[in-house]
Coordinates of C-alpha atoms in Angstrom, one line a residue:
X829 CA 5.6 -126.0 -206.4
X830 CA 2.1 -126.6 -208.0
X831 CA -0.7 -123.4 -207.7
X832 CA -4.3 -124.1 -207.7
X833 CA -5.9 -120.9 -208.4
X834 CA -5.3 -119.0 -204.9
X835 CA -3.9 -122.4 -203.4
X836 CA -0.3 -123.3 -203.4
X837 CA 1.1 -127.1 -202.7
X838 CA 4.6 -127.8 -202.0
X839 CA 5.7 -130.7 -203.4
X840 CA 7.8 -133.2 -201.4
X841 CA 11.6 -132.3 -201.0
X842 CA 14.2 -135.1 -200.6
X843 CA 17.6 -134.2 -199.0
X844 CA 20.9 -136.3 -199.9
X845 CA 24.0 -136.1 -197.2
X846 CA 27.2 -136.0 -198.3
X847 CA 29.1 -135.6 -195.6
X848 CA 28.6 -135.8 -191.7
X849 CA 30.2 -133.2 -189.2
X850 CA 30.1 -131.7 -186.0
X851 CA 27.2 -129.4 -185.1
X852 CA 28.0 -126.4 -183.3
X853 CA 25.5 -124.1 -181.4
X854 CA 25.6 -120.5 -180.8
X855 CA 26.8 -118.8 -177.1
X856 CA 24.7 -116.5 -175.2
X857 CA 26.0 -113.5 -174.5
X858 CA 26.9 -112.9 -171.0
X859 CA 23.7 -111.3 -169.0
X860 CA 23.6 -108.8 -166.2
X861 CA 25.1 -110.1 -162.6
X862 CA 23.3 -111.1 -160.2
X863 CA 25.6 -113.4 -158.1
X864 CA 28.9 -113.5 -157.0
X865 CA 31.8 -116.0 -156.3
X866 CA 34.1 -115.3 -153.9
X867 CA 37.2 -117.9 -154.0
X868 CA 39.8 -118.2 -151.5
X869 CA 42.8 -120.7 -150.9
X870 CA 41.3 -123.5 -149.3
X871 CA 43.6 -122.8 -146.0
X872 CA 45.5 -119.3 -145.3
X873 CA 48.2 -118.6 -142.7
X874 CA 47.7 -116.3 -139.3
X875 CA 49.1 -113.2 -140.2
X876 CA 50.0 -113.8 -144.4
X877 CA 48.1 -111.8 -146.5
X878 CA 46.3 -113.8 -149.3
X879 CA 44.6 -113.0 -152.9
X880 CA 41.0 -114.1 -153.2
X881 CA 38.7 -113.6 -156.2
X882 CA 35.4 -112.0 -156.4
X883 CA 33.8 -113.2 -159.5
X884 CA 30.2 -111.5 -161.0
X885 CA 27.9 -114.3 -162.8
X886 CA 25.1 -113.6 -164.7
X887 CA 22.0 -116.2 -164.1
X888 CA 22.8 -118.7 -166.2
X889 CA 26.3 -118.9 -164.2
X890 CA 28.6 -117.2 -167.2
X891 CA 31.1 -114.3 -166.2
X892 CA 28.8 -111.0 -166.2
X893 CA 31.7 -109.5 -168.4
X894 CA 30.3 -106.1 -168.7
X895 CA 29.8 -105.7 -165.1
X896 CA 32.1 -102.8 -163.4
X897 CA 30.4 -102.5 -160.5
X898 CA 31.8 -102.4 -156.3
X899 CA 31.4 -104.4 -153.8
X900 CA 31.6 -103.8 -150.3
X901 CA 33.8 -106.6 -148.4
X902 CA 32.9 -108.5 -144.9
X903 CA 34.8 -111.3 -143.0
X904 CA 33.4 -113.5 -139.8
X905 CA 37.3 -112.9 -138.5
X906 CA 36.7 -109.6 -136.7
X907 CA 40.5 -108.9 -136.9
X908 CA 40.8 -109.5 -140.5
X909 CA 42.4 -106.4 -142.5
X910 CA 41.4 -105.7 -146.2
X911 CA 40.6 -102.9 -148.4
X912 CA 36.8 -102.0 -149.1
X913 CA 34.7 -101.6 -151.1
X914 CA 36.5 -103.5 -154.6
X915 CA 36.0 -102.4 -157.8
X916 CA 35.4 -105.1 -160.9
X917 CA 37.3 -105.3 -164.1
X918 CA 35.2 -107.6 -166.8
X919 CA 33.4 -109.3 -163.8
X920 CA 36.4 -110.0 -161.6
X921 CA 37.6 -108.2 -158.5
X922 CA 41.1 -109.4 -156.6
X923 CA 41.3 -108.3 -153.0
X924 CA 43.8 -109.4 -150.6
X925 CA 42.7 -110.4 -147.0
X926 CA 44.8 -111.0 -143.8
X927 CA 43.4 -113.0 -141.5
X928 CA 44.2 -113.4 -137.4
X929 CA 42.2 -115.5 -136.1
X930 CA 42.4 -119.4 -136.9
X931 CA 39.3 -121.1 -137.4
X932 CA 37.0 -121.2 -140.5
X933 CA 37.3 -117.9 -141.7
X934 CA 34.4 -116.3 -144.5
X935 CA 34.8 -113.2 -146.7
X936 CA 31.7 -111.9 -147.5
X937 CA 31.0 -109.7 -151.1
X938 CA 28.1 -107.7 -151.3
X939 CA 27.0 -105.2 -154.2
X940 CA 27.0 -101.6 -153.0
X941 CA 23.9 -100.7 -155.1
X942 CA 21.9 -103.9 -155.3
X943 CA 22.7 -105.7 -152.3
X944 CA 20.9 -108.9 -153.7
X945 CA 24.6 -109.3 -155.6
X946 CA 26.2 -110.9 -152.7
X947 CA 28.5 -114.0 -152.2
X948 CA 30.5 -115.6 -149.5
X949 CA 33.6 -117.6 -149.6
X950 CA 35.4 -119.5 -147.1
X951 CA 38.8 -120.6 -145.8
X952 CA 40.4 -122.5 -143.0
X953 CA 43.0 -120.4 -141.1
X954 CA 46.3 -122.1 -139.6
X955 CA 48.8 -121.2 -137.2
X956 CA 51.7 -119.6 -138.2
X957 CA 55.1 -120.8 -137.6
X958 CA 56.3 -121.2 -134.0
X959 CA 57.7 -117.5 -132.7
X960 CA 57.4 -117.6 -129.0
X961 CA 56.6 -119.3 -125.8
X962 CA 53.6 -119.0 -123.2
X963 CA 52.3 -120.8 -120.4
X964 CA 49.8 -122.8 -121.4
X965 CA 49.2 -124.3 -117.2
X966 CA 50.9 -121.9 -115.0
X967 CA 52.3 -123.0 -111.7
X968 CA 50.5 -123.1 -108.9
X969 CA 51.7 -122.8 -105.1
X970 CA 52.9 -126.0 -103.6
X971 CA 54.8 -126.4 -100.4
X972 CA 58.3 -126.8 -100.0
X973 CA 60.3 -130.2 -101.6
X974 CA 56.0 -131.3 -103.1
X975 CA 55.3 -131.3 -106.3
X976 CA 53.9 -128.5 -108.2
X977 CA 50.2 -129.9 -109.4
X978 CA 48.9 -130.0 -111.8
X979 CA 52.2 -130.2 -114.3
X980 CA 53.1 -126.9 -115.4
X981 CA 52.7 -126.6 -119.6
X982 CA 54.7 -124.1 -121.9
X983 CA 52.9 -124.0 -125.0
X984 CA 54.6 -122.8 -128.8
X985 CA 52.6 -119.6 -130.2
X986 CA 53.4 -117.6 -133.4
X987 CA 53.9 -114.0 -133.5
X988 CA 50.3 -113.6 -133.3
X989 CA 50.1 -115.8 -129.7
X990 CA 47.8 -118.7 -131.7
X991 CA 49.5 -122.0 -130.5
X992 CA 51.8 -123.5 -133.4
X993 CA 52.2 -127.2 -133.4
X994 CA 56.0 -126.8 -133.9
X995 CA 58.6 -128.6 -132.3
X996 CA 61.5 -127.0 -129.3
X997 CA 63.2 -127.9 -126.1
X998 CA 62.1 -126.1 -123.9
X999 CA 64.0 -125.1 -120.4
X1000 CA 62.7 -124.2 -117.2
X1001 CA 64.5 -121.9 -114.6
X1002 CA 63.8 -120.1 -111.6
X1003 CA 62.8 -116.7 -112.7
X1004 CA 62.0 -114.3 -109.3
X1005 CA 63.4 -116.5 -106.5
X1006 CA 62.4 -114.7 -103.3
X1007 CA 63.8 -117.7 -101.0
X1008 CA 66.6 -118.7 -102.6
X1009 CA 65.6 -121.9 -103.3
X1010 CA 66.4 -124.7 -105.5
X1011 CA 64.0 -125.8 -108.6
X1012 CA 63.8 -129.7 -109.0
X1013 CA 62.4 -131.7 -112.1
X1014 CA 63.2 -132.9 -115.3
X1015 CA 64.2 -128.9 -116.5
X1016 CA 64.3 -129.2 -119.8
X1017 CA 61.9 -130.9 -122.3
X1018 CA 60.7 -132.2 -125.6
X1019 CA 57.4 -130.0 -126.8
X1020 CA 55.3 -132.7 -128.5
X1021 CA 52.6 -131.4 -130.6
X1022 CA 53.9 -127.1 -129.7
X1023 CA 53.2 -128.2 -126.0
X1024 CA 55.9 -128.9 -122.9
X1025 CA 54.8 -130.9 -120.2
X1026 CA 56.9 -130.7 -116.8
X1027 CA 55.8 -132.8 -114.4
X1028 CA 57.4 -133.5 -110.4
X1029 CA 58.9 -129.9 -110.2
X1030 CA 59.3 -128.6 -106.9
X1031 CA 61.0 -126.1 -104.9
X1032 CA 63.0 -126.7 -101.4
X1033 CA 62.5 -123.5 -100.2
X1034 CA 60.0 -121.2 -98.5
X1035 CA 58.9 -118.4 -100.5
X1036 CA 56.2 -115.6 -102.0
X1037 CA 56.2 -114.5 -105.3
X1038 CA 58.7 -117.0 -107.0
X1039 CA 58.2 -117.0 -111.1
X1040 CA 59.4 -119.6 -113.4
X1041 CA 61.3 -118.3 -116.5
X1042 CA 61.1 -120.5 -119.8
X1043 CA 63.3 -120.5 -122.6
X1044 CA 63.9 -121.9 -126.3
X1045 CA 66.2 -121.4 -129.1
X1046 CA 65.1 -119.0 -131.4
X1047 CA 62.0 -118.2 -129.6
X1048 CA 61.2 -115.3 -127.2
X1049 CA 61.0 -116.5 -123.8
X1050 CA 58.1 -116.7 -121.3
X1051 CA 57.6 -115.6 -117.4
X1052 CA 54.9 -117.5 -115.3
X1053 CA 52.5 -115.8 -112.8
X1054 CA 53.6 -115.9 -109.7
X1055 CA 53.0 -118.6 -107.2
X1056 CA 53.9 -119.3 -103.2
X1057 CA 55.8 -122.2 -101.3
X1058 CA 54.1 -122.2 -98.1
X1059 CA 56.2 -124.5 -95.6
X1060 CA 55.4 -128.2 -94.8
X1061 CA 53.5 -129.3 -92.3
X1062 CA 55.0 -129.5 -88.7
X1063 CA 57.2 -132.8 -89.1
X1064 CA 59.8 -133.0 -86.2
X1065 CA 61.0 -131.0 -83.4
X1066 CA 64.5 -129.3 -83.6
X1067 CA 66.5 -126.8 -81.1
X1068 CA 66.5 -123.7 -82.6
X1069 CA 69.2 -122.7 -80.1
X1070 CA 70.8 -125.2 -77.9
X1071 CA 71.3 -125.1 -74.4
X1072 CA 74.6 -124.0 -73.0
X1073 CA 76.5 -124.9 -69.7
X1074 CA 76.3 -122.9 -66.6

């Protein structure tokens, strides 16, 4: 360093290394939130609760740490059950959600002083495992020794009544049999893909009001809606009492 009366000249500074390392640059400190994250599993089963995470970021995307804020909670599934609003811990709530209704479900997380905090997460909901039976195509009146058209369908549901792509035989019976006639077909079958196809069944009998009953192991059975056997057509003439000598 040189001074020139009130002027003062740096001379020029050269710089040896030694050694080379790493260079390491200082964090910023988490901010205030302004978003949040809401995580879910990417698919959730009817009925099963599940844990999802409602995480606070500040606007550079870091955890807000020091928020402790509430949110209030919202799902598109209108028969969803879960507890609201959720409080926050460090920038993270955990809520559990049930969902009922398959589909692409959302759960919605809004701030309940700044509303501009909001996020939305989604999830695909899937059936749960097979539980019952229902008519999927319920018979419809046909008359007496005809085929019942279209094919009559019993269909696997869970407990919740969504169908379950599961796999049963499934048997038909006659359930109310107000003629006391005789059901026809292939009786029991094969549910491909949670549904039961029974085509060709018929009845031999006259009737109103007959039902068809349908069962499965381990599942709780099914009743149809009611249906008619009107008779045949007029096919041939016959005596209904015969003649007798006099």
């Amino acid at each position: 360093v040189k001074r020139y009366g009130s002027v003062t000249v740096l001379d020029d500074v050269s710089l040896s290394v030694d050694n080379v390392g790493a260079c390491t640059t200082g964090g910023v400190p988490p901010g205030l939130a302004a978003a949040y994250v809401v995580t879910l599993p990417a698919s959730s089963a009817v009925g099963t609760a599940v844990a999802a995470t409602v995480t606070a970021l500040d606007a550079l995307g870091q955890v807000a740490t020091g928020y402790t804020g509430s949110a209030n909670l919202a799902s598109s599934d209108p028969l969803a059950t879960f507890s609201s609003p959720v409080s926050f811990t460090a920038g993270v709530a955990s809520p559990s959600i049930t969902f009922f209704t398959m589909g692409t479900r959302t759960l919605t997380a809004t701030d309940t002083v700044t509303p501009s905090i909001a996020g939305t997460g989604s999830t695909t909901v899937t059936p749960g495992a097979p539980a019952a039976l229902a008519f999927s195509v319920q018979p419809s009146s046909a008359v007496a020794g005809v085929g019942i058209a279209p094919s009559v369908q019993v269909a696997l549901v869970d407990a919740y009544g969504n169908p379950s792509p599961g796999a049963a035989s499934v048997t038909l019976s006659l359930g109310t049999n107000p003629g006391g006639g005789t059901l026809s077909g292939t009786l029991t079958v094969a549910a491909v893909a949670g549904v039961a196809t029974f085509p060709g069944l018929s009845i031999d009998k006259v009737g109103t009001g007959y039902t068809l009953a349908a069962t499965a192991t381990g599942l709780t059975g099914a009743t149809s809606a009611a249906f008619n056997i009107p008779p045949a057509a007029p096919a041939a003439l016959a005596f209904g009492q015969q003649p007798t000598n006099v």
